[in-house]
PDB file of C-alpha atoms (C1' of nucleotides) in Angstrom:
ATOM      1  CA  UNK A   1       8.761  -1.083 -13.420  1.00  0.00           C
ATOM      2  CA  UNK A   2       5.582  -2.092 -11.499  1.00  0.00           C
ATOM      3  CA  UNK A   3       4.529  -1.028  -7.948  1.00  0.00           C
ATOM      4  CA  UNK A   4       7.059  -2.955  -5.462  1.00  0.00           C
ATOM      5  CA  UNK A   5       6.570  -5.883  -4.153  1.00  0.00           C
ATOM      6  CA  UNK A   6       3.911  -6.508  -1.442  1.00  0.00           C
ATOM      7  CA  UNK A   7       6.712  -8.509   0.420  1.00  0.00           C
ATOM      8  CA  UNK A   8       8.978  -5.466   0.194  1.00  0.00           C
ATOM      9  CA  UNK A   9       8.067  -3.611   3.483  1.00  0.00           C
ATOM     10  CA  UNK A  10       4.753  -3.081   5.656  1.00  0.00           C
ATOM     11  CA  UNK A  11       2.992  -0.431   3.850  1.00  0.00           C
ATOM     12  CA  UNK A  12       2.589  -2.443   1.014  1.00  0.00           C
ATOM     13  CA  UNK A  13       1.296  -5.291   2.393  1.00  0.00           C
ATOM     14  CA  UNK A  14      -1.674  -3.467   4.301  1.00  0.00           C
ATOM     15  CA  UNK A  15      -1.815  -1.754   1.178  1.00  0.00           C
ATOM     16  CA  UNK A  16      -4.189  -4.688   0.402  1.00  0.00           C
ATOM     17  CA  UNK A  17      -8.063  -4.693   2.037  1.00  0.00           C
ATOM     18  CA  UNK A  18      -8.291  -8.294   2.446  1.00  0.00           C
ATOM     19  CA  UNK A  19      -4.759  -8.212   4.496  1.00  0.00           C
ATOM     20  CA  UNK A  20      -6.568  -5.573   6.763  1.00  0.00           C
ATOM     21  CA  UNK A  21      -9.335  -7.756   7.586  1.00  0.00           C
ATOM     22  CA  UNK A  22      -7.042 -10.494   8.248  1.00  0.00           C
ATOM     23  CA  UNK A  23      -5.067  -8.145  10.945  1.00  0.00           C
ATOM     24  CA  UNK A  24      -8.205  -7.286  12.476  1.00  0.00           C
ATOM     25  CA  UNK A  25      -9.217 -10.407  12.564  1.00  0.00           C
ATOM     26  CA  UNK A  26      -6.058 -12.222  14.637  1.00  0.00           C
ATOM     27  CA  UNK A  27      -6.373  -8.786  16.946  1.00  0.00           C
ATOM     28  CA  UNK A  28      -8.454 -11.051  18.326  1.00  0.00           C
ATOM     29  CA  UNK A  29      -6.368 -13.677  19.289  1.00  0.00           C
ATOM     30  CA  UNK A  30      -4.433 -16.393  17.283  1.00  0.00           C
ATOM     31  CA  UNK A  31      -6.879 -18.119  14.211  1.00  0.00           C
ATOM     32  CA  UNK A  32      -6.533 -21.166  11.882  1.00  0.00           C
ATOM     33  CA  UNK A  33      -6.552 -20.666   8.576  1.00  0.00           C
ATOM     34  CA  UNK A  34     -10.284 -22.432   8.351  1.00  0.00           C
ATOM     35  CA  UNK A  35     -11.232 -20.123  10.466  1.00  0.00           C
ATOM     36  CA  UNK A  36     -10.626 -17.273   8.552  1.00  0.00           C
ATOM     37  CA  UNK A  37     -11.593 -18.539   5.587  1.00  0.00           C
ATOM     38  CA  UNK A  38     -14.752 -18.926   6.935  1.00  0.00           C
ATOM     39  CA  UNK A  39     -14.762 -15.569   8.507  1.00  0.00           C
ATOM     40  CA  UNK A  40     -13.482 -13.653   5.522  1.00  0.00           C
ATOM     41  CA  UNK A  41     -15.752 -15.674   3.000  1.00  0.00           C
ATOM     42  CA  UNK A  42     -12.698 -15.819   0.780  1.00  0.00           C
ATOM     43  CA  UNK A  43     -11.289 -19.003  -1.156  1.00  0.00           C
ATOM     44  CA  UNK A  44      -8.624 -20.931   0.841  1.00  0.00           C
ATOM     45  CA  UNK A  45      -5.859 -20.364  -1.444  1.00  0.00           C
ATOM     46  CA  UNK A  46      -6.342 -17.020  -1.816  1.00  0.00           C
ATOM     47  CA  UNK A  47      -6.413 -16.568   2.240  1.00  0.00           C
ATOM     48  CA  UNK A  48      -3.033 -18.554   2.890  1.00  0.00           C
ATOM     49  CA  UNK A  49      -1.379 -16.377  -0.191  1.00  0.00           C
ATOM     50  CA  UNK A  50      -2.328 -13.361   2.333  1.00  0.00           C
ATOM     51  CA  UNK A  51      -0.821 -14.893   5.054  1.00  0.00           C
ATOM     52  CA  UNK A  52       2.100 -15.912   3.313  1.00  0.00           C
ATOM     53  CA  UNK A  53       2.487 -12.251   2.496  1.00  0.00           C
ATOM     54  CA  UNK A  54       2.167 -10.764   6.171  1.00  0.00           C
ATOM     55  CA  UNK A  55       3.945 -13.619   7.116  1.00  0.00           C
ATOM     56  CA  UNK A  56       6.900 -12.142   4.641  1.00  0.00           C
ATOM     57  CA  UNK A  57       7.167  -8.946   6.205  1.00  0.00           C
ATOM     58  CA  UNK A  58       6.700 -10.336   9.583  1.00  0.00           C
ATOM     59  CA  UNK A  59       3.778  -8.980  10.628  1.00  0.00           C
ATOM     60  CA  UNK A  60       1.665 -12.598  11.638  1.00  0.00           C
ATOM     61  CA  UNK A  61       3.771 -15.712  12.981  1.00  0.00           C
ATOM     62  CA  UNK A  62       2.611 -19.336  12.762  1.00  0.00           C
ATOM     63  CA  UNK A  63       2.693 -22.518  14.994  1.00  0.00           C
ATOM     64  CA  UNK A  64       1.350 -25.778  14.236  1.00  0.00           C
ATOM     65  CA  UNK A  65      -1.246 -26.903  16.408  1.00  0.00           C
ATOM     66  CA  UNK A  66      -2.396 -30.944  15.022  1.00  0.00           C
ATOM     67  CA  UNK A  67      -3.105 -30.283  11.615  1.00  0.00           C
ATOM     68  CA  UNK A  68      -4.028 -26.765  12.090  1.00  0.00           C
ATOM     69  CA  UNK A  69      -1.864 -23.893  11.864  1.00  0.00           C
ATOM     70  CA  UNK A  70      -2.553 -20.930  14.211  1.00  0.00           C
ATOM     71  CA  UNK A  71      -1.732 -17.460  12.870  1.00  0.00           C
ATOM     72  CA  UNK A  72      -0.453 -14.819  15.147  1.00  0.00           C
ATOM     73  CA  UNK A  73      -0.612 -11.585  15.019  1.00  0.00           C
ATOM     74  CA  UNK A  74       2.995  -9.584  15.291  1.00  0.00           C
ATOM     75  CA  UNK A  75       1.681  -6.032  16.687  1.00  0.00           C
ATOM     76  CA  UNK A  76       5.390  -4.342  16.167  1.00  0.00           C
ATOM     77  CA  UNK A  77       5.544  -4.395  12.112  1.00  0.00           C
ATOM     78  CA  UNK A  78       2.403  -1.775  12.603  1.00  0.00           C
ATOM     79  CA  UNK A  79       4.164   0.641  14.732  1.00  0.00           C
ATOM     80  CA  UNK A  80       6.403   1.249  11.885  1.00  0.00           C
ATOM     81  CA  UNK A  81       3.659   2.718  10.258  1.00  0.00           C
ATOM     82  CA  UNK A  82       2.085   4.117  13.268  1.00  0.00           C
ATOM     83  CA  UNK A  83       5.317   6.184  13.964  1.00  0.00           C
ATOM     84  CA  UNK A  84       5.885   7.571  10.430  1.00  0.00           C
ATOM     85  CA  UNK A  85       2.186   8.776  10.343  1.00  0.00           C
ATOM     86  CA  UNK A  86       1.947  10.120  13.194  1.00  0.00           C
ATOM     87  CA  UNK A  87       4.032  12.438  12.550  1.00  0.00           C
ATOM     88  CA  UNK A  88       1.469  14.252  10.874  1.00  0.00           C
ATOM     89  CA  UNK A  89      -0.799  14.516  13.927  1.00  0.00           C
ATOM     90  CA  UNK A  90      -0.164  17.989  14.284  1.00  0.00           C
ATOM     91  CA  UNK A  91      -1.749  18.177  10.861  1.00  0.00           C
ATOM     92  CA  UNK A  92      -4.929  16.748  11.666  1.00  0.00           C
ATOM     93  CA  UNK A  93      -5.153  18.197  14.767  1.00  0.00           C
ATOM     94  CA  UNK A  94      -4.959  21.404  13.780  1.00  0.00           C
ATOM     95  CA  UNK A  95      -7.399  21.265  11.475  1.00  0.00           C
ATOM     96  CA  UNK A  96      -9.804  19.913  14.282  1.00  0.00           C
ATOM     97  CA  UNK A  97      -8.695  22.380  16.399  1.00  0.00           C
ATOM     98  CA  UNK A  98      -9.460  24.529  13.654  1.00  0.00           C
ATOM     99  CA  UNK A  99     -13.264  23.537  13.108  1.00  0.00           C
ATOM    100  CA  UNK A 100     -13.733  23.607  16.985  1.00  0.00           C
ATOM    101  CA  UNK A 101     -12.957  27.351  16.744  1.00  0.00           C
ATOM    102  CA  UNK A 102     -15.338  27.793  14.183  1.00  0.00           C
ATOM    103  CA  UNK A 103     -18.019  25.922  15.142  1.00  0.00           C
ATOM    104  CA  UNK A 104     -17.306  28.462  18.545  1.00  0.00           C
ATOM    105  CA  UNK A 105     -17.800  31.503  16.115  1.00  0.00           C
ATOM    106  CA  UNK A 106     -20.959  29.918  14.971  1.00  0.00           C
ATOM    107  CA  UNK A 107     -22.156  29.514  18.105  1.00  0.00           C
ATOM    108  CA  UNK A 108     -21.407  32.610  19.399  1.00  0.00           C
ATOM    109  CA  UNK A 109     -22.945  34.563  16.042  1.00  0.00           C
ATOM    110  CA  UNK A 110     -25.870  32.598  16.703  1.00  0.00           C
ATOM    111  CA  UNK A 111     -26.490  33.462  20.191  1.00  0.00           C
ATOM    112  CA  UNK A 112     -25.471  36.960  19.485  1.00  0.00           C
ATOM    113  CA  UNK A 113     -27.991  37.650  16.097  1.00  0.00           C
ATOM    114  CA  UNK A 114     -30.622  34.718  16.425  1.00  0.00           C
ATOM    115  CA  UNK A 115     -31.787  35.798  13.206  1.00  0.00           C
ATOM    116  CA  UNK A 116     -32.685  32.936  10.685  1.00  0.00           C
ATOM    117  CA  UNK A 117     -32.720  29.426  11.964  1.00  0.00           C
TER     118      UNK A 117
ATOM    119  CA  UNK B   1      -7.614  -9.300 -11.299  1.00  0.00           C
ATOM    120  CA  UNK B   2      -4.436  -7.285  -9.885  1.00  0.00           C
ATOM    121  CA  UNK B   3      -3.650  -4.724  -7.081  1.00  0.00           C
ATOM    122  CA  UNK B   4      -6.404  -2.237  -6.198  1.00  0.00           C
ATOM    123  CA  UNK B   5      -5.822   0.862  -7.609  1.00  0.00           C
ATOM    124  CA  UNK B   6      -3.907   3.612  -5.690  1.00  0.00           C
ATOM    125  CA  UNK B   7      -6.005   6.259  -6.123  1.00  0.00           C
ATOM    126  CA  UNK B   8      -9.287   3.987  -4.398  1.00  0.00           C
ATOM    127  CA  UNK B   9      -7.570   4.327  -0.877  1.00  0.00           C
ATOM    128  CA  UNK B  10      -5.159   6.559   1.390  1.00  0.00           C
ATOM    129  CA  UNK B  11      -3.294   2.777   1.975  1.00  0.00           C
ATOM    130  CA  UNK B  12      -2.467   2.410  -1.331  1.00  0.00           C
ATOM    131  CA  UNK B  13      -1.471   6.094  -1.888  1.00  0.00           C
ATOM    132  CA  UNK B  14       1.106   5.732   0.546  1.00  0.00           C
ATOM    133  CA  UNK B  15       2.441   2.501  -0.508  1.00  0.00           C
ATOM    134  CA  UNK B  16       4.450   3.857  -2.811  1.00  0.00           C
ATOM    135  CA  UNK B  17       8.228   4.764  -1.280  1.00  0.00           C
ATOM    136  CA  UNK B  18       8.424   8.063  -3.369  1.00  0.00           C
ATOM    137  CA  UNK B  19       4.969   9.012  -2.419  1.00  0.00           C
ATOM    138  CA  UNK B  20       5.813   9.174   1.098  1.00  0.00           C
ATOM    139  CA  UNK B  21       8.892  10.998   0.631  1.00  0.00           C
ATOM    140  CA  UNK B  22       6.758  13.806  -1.115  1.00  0.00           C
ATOM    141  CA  UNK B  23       4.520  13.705   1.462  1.00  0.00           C
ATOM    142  CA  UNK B  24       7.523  13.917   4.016  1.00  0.00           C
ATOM    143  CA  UNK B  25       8.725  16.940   2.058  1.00  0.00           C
ATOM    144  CA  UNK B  26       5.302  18.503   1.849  1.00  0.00           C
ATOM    145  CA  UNK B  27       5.386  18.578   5.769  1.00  0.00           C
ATOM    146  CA  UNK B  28       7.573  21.606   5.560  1.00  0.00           C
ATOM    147  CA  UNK B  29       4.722  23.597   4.536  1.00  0.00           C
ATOM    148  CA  UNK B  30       4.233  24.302   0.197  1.00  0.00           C
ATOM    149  CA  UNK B  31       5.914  23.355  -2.136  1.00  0.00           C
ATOM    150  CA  UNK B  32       6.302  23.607  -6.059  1.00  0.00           C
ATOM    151  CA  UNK B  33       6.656  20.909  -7.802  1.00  0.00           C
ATOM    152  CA  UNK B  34      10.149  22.365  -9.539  1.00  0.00           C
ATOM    153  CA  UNK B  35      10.760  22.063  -5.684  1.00  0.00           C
ATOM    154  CA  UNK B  36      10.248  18.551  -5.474  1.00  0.00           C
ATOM    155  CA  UNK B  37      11.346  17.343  -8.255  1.00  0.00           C
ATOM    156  CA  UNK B  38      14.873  18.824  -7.644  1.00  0.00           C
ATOM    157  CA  UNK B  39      14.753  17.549  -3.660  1.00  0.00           C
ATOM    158  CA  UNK B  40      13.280  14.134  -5.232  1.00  0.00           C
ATOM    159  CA  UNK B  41      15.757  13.650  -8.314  1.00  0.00           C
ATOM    160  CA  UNK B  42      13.078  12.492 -10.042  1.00  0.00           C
ATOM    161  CA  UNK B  43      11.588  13.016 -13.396  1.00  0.00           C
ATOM    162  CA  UNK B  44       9.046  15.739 -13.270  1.00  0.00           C
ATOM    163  CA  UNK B  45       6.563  13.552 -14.797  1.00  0.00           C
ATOM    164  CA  UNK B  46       6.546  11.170 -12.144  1.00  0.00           C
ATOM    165  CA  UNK B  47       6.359  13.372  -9.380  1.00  0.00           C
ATOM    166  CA  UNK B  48       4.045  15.082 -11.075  1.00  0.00           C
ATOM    167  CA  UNK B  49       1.776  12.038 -11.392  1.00  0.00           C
ATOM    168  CA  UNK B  50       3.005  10.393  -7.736  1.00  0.00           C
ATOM    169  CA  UNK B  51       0.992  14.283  -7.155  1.00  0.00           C
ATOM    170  CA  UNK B  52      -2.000  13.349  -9.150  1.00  0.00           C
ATOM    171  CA  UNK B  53      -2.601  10.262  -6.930  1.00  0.00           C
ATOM    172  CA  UNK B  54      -1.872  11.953  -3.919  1.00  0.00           C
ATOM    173  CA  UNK B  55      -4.345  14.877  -5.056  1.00  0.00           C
ATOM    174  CA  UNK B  56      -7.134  12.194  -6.105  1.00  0.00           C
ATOM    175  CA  UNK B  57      -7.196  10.392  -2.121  1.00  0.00           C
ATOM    176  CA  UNK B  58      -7.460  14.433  -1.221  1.00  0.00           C
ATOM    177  CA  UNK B  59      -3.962  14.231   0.944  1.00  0.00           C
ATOM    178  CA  UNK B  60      -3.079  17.353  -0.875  1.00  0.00           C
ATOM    179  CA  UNK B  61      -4.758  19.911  -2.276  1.00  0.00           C
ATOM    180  CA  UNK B  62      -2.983  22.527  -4.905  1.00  0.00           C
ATOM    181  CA  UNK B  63      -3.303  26.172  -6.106  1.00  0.00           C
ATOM    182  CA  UNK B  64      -1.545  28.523  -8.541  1.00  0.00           C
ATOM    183  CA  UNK B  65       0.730  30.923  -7.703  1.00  0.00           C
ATOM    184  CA  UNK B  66       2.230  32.554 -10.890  1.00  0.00           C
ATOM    185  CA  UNK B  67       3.284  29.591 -13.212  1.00  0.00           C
ATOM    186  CA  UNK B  68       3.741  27.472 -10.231  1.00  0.00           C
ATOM    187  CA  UNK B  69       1.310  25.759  -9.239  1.00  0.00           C
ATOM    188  CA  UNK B  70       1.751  24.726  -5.082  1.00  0.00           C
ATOM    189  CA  UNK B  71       1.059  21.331  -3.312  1.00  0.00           C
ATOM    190  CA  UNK B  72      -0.055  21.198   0.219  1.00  0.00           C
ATOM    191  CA  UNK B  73       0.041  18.473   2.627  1.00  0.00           C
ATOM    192  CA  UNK B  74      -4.031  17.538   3.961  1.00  0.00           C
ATOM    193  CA  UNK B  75      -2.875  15.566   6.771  1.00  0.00           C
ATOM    194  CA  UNK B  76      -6.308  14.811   7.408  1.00  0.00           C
ATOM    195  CA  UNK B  77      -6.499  11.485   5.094  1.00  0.00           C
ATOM    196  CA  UNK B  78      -3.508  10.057   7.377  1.00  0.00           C
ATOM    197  CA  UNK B  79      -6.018  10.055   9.930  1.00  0.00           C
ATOM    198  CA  UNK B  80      -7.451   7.179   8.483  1.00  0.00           C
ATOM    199  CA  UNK B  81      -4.144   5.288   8.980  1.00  0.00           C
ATOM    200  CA  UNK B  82      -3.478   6.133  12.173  1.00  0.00           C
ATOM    201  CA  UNK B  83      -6.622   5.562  13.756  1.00  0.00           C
ATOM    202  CA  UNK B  84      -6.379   1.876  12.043  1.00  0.00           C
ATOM    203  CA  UNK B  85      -3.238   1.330  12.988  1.00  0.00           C
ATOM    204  CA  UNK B  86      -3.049   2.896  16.669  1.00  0.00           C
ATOM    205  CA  UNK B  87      -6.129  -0.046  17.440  1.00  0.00           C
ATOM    206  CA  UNK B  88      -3.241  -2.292  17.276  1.00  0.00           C
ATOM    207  CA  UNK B  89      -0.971  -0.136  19.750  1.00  0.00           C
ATOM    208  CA  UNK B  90      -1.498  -2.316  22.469  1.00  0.00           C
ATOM    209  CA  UNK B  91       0.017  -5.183  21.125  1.00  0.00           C
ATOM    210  CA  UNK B  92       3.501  -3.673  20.076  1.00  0.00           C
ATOM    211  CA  UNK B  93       3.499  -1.892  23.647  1.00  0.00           C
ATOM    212  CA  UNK B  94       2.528  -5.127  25.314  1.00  0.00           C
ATOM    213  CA  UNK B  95       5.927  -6.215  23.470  1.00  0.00           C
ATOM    214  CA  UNK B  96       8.203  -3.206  24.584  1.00  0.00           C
ATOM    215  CA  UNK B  97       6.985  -3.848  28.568  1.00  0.00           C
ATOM    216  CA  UNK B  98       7.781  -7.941  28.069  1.00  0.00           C
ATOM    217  CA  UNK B  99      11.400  -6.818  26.900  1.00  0.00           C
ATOM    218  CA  UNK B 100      11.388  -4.196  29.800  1.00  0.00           C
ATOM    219  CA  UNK B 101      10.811  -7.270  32.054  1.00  0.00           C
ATOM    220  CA  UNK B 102      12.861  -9.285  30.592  1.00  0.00           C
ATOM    221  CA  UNK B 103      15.230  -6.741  30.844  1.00  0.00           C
ATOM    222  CA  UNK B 104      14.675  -6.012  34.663  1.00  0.00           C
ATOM    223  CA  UNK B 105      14.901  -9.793  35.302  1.00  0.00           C
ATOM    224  CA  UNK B 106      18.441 -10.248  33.524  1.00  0.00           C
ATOM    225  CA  UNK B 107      19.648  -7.198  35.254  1.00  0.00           C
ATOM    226  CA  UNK B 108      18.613  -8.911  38.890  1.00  0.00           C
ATOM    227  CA  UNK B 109      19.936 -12.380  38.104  1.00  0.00           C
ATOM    228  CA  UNK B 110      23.564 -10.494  36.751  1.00  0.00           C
ATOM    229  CA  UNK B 111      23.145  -8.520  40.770  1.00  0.00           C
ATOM    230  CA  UNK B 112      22.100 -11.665  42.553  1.00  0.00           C
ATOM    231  CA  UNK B 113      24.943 -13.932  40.976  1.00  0.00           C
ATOM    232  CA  UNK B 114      27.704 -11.873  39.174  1.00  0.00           C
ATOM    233  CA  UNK B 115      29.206 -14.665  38.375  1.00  0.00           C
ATOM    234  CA  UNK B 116      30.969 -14.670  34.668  1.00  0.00           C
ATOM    235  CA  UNK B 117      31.536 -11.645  32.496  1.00  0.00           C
TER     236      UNK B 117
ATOM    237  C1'  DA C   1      -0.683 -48.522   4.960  1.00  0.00           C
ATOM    238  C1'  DG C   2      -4.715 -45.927   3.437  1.00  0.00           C
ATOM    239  C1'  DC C   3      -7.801 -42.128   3.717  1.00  0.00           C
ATOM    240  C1'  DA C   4      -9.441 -37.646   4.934  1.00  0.00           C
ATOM    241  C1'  DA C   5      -8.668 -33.077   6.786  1.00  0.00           C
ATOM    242  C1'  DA C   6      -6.156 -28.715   6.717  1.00  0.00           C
ATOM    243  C1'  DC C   7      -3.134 -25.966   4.342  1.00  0.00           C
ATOM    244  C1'  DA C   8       0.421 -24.498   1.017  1.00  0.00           C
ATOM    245  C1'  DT C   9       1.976 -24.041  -3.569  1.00  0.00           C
ATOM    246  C1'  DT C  10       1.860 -23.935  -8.560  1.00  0.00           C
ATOM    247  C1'  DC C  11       0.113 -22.464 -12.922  1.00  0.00           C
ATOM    248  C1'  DC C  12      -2.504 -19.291 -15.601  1.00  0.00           C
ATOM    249  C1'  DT C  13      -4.725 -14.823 -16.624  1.00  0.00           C
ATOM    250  C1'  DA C  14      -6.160 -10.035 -16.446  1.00  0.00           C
ATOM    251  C1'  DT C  15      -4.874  -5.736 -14.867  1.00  0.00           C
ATOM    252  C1'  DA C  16      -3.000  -1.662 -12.577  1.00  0.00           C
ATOM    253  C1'  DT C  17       0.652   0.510 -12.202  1.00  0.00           C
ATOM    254  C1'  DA C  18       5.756   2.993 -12.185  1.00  0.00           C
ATOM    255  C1'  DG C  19       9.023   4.605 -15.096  1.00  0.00           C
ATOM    256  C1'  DG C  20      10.669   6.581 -19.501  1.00  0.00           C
ATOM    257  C1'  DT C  21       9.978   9.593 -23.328  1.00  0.00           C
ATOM    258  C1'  DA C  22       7.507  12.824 -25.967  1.00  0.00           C
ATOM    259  C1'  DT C  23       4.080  16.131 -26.211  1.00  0.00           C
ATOM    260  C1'  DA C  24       0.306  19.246 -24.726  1.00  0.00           C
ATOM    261  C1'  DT C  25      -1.280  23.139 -21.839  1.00  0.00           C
ATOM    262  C1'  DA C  26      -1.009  27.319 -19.244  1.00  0.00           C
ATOM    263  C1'  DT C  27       1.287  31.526 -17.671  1.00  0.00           C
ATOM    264  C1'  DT C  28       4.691  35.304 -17.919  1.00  0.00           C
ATOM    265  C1'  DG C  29       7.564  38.546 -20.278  1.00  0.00           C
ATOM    266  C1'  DC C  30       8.867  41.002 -24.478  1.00  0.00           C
TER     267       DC C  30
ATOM    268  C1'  DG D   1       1.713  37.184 -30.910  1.00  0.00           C
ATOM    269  C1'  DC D   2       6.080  34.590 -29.751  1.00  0.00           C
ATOM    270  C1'  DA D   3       9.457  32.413 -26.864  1.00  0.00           C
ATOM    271  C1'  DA D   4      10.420  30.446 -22.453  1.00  0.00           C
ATOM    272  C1'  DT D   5       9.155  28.448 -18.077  1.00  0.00           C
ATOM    273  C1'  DA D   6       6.479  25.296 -15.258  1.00  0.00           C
ATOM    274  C1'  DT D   7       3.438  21.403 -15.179  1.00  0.00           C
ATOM    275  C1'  DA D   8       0.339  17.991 -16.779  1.00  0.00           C
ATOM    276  C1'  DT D   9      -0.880  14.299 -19.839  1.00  0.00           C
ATOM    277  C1'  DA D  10      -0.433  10.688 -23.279  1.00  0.00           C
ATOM    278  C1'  DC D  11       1.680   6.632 -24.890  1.00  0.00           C
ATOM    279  C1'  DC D  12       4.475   2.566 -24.379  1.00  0.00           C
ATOM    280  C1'  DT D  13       6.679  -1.204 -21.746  1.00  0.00           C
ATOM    281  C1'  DA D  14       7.867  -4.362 -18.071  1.00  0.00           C
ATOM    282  C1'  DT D  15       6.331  -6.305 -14.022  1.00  0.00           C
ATOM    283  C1'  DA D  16       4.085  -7.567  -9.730  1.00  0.00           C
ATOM    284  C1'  DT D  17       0.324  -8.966  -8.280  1.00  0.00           C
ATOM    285  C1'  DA D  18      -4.856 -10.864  -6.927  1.00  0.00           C
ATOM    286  C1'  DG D  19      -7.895 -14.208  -8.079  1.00  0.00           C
ATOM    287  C1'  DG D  20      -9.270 -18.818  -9.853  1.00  0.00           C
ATOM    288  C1'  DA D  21      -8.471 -23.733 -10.399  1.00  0.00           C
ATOM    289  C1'  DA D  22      -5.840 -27.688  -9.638  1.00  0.00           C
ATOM    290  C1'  DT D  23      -2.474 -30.109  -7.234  1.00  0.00           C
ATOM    291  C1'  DG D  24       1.103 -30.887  -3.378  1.00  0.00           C
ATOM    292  C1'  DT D  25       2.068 -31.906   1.335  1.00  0.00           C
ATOM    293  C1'  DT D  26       1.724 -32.815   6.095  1.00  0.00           C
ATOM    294  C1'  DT D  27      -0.804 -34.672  10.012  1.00  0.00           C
ATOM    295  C1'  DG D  28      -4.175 -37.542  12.405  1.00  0.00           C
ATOM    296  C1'  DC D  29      -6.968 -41.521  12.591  1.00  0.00           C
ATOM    297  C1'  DT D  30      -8.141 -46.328  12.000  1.00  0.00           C
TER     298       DT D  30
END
DNA sequence: AGCAAACATTCCTATATAGGTATATATTGC
DNA sequence: GCAATATATACCTATATAGGAATGTTTGCT
């Protein structure tokens, strides 16, 4: 089989770059499709397939506004990933936490030998 | 042209279902990849290359031990994620206190009339 | 009704997998 | 060195796209 479908659950469909820069482009409030076509640069069709996509898996709404149709951004879908990879903050974190203490050991070597630059 | 490759991005990596579940695994500290497979039921080969992407957007890292050869969870790379992601916190919160008010405002009009159920 | 604007959908193509199966490679023990 | 264990890689196949081009469809205006 092939990968699973990009319809098929969240991580897939921000699995795509272009679908990112569509979510951070309604963060900003709710866009026509024009308008990010012209803000992404990318062929109509190809930007309405996207949205038809995050639309799927419920992460953007529509409305019709005249002939327009205003794209919404649907914050919740994220927190789905947000909660599973978070999880692994400790991770991260302790690796941070980790530098910090060396960088402290550098420091203090320094201080203490001031050898070589 | 199709999907981006997994291996060009920590997104992709962890589009894949059974990807995630290793990495879920891996959170338990190392693990062998006999280990894996048998928690997994899946063919060694594919968890053995689900590993190779994983190893190739660095969110593992491996070393031998014997004939084994042990996986380890870089949690680091899910930093990327969640730093992406968490911009969009707001919104999903902004959600959760609506429904609290909503909430709060059924609860008063049930108090203030009481009158069926 | 007729036309244009704003989108959505369809059709076609190239490609990157994910899975299955078989095989290669490395390490340990005898 | 040889057999066995533990993994990795190669090869093949089916499939789900992502992009491009062309065409539908709905809405607003006159």
């Amino acid at each position: 089989m092939a990968r699973a479908a990009t319809t098929s659950d969240v991580f897939n469909a921000v699995a795509e770059p272009r679908r990112r820069e569509v979510i951070d482009l309604l963060a900003g409030g709710e866009r026509s499709v024009g308008e990010l076509v012209s803000a992404l640069g990318t062929p109509q069709p190809q930007v309405s397939k996207h949205l038809r996509v995050l639309l799927e898996v419920e992460l953007v709404s529509v409305r019709r506004e005249g002939r327009h149709r205003l794209y919404r951004l649907e914050g919740q879908g994220l927190k789905q990933i947000h909660d599973w990879v978070g999880a692994f903050a400790p991770l991260w974190q302790e690796r941070l936490d980790a530098l910090d203490a060396v960088v402290q050991q550098l420091k203090t070597e320094e201080e203490g030998v001031s050898s070589d630059e």
